[in-house]
CSV table of C-alpha atoms and ligand atoms in Angstrom, one decimal:
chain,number,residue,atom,x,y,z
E,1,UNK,CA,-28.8,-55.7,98.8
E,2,UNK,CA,-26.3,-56.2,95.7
E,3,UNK,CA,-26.2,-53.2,92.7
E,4,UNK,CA,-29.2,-55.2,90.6
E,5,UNK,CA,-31.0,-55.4,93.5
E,6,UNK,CA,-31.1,-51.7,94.2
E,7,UNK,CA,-31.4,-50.6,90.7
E,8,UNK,CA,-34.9,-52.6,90.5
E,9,UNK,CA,-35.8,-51.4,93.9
E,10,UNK,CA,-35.5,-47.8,93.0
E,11,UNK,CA,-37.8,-48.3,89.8
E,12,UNK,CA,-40.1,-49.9,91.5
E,13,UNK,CA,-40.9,-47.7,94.4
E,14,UNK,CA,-40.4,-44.9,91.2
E,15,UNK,CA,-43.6,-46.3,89.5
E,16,UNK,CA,-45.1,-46.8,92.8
E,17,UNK,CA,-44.8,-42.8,93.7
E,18,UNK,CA,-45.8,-42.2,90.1
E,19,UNK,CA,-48.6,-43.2,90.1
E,20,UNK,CA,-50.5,-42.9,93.3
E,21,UNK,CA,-49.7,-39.3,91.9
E,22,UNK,CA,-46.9,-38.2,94.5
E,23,UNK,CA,-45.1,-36.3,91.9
E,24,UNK,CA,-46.2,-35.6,88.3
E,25,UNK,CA,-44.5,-35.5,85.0
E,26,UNK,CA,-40.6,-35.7,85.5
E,27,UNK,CA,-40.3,-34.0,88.7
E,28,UNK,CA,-38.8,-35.6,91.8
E,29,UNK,CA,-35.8,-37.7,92.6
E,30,UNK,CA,-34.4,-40.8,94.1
E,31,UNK,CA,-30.8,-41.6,95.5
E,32,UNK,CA,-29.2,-44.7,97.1
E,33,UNK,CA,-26.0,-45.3,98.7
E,34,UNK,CA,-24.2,-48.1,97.0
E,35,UNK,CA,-20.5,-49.9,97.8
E,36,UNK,CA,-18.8,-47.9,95.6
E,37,UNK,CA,-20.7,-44.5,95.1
E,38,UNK,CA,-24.4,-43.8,94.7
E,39,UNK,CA,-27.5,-44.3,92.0
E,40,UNK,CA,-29.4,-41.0,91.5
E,41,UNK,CA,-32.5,-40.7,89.1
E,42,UNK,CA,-31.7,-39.0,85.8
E,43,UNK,CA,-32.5,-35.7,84.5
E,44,UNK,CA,-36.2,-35.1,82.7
E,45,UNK,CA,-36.9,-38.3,83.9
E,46,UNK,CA,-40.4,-39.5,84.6
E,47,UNK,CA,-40.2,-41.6,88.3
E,48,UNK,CA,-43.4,-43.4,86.2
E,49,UNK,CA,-40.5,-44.8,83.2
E,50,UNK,CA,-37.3,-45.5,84.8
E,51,UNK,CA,-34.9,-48.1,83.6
E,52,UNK,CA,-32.7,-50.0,85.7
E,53,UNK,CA,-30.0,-49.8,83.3
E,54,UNK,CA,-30.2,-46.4,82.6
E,55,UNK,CA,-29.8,-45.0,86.4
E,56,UNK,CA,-27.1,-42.6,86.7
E,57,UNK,CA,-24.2,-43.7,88.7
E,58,UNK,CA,-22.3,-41.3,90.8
E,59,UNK,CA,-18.6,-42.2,92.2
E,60,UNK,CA,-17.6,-41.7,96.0
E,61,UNK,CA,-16.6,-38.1,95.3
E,62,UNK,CA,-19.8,-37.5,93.1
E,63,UNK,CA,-18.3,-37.7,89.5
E,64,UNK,CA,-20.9,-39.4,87.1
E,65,UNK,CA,-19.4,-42.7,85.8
E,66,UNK,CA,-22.8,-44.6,84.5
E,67,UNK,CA,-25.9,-44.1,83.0
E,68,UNK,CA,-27.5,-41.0,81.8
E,69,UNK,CA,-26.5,-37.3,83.4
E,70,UNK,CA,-28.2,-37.4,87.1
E,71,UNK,CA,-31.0,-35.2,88.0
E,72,UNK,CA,-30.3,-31.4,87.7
E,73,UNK,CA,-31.7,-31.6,91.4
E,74,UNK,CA,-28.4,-33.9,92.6
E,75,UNK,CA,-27.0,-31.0,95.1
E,76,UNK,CA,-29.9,-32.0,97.3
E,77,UNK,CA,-29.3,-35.3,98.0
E,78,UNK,CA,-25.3,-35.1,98.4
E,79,UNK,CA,-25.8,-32.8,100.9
E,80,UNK,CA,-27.9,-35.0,102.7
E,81,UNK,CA,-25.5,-37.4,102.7
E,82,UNK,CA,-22.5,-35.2,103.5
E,83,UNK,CA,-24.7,-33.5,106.3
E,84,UNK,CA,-25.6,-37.0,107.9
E,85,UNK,CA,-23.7,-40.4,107.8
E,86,UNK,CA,-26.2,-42.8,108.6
E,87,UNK,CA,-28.0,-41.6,105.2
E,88,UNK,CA,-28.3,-44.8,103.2
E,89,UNK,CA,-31.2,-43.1,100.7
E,90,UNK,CA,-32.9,-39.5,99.9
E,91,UNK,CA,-35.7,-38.9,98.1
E,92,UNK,CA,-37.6,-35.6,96.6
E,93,UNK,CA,-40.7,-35.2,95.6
E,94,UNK,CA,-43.0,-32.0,94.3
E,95,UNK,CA,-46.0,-34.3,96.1
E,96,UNK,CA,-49.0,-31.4,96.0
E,97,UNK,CA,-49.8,-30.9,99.7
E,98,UNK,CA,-46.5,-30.9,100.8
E,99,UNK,CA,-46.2,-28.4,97.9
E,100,UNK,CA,-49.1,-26.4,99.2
E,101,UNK,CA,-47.9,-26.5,102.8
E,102,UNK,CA,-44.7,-24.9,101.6
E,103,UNK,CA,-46.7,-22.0,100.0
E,104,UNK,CA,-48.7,-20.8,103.0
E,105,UNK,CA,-47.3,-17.7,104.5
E,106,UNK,CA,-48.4,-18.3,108.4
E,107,UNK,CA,-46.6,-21.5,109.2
E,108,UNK,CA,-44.0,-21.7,111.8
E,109,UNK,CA,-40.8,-22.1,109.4
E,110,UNK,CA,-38.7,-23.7,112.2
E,111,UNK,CA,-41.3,-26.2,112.7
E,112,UNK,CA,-43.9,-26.5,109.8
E,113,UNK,CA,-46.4,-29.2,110.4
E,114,UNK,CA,-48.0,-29.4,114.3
E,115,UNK,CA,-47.7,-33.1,115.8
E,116,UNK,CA,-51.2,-34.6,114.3
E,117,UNK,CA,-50.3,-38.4,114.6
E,118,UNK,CA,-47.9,-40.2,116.2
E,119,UNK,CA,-46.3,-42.1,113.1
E,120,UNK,CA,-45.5,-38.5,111.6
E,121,UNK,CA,-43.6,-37.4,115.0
E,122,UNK,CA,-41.8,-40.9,114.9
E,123,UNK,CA,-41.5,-41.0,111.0
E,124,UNK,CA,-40.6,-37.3,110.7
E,125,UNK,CA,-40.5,-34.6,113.4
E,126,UNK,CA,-39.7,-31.5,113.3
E,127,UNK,CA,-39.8,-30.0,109.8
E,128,UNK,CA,-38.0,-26.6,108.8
E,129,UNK,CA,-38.9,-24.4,106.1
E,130,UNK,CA,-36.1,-23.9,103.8
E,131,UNK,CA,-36.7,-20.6,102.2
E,132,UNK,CA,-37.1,-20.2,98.5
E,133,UNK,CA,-34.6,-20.1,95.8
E,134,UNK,CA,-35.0,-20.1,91.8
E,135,UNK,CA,-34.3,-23.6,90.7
E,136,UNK,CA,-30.6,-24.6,89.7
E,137,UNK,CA,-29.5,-22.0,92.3
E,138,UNK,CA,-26.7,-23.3,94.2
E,139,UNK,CA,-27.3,-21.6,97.3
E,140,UNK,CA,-30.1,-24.0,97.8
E,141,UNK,CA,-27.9,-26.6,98.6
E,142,UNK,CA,-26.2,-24.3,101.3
E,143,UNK,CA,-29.4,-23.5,102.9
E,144,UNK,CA,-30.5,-26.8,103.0
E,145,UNK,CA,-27.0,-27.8,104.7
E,146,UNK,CA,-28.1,-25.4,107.4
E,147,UNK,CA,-30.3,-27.5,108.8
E,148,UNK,CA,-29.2,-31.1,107.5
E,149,UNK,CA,-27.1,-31.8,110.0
E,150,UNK,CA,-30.3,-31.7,113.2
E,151,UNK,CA,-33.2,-32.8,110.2
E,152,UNK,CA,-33.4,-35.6,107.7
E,153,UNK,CA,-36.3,-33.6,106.6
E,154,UNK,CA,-36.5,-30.6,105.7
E,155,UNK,CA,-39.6,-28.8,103.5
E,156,UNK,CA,-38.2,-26.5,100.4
E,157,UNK,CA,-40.4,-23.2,100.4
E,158,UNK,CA,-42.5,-23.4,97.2
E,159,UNK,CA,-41.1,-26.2,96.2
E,160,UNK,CA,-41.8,-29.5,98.3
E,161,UNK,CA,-39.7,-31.9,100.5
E,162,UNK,CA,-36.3,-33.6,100.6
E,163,UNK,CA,-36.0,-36.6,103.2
E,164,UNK,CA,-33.2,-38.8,104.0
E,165,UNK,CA,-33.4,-42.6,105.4
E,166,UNK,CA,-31.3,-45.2,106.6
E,167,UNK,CA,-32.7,-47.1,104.0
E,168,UNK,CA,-35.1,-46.6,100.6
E,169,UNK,CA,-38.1,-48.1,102.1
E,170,UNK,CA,-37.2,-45.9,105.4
E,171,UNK,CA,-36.9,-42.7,103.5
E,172,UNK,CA,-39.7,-43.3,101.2
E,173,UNK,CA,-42.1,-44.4,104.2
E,174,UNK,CA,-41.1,-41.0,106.3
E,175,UNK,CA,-41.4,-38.6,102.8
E,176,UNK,CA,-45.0,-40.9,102.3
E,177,UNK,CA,-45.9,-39.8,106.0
E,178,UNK,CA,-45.3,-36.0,105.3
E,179,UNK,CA,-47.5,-36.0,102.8
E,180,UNK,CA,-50.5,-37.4,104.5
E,181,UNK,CA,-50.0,-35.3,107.1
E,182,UNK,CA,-49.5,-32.2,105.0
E,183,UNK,CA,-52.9,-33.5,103.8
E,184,UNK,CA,-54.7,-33.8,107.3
E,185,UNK,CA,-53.4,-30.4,108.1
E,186,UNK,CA,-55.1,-28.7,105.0
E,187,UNK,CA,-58.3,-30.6,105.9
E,188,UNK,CA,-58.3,-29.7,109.3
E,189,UNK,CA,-57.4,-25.9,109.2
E,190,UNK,CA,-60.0,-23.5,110.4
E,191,UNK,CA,-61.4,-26.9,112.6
E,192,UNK,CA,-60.9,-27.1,116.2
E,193,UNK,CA,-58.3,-29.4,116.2
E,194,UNK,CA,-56.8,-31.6,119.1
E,195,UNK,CA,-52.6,-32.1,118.5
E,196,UNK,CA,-51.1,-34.3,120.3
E,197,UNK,CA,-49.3,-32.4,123.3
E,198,UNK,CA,-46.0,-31.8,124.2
E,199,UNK,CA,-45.8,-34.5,126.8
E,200,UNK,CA,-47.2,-37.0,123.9
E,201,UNK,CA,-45.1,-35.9,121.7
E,202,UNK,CA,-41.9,-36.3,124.1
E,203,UNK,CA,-42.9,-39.7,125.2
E,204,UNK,CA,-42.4,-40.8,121.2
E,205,UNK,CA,-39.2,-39.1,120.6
T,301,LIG,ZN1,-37.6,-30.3,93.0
């Protein structure tokens, strides 16, 4: 996919997100790897209103060289990317179960959602919980390292997730599954529930 190509690609799936109401306002983010660096989502922008023209351009060693100033939330993605090679897009979203998955104080932080369907064990696996920091806090981007290099999804603690993808469609469809099964789980708790078990989910991964 040429530079045009990805620069309407990222708007689109932007408007898309925006309004199914994955993230409100101007919260959340999109990156993609280009040839020669990466497009990133500005600052204060609404995912709802972007403009292909106006995508911030990064440079291969993260320098801004296009567009407006990238989103104040950049040190997420690049640490994706540093963390894992094959990373071709991230993208973060404050999508509201996800969000209210990473407030609730008895989940298993090395493992946050139980194996409900098969798509999310295929799509997403295991989840840590990233604990919480103040936004703009650097040592966010340290923490999440900690577990980039064995996750391409991790779940920030009152906060929401951060998933990397081969590609846009692959990172959007795997951050799109975490939220639906973020949503299953908050239906289903207190229900006697059947997960898959842990010969299931061994014969997916
Ligand atoms: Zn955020």
């Amino acid at each position: 996919m040429n530079e045009a190509k990805v620069r309407e690609a990222i708007c689109e799936i932007g408007a898309s997100i925006f309004e199914r109401g994955l993230t409100a306002g101007s919260s959340g983010n999109i990156s993609v790897r280009v040839a020669d660096g990466w497009l990133m989502t500005p600052t204060n922008a609404s995912l709802g209103r972007l403009d292909p023209a106006r995508l911030s351009k990064l440079d291969d060693s993260g320098r801004p060289i296009g567009g407006d100033a990238p989103t104040k939330e950049s040190f997420l993605h690049r640490v994706m990317y540093e963390e894992r090679g094959d990373t071709g897009a991230v993208v973060h979203l404050h999508s509201t179960h996800s969000v209210a998955v990473s407030c609730l104080s008895d989940v298993d932080p090395h493992d946050v959602l139980p194996p409900i369907t098969a798509y999310y064990v295929m799509r997403v696996g295991r989840l840590p919980l990233v604990p919480y920091f103040r936004p703009g806090d650097l040592a966010l981007a340290e923490a999440v390292r900690d577990f980039a290099g064995k996750h391409h999804a991790v779940l920030l603690a009152n906060h929401g997730p951060v998933v990397a993808g081969s590609s846009l469609d692959a990172a959007v469809n795997a951050v799109e599954e975490l939220e639906e099964t973020a949503k299953l789980y908050l239906l289903l708790r207190g229900a006697k529930t059947r997960f898959l078990t842990p010969q299931q989910v061994k014969e997916l991964q």
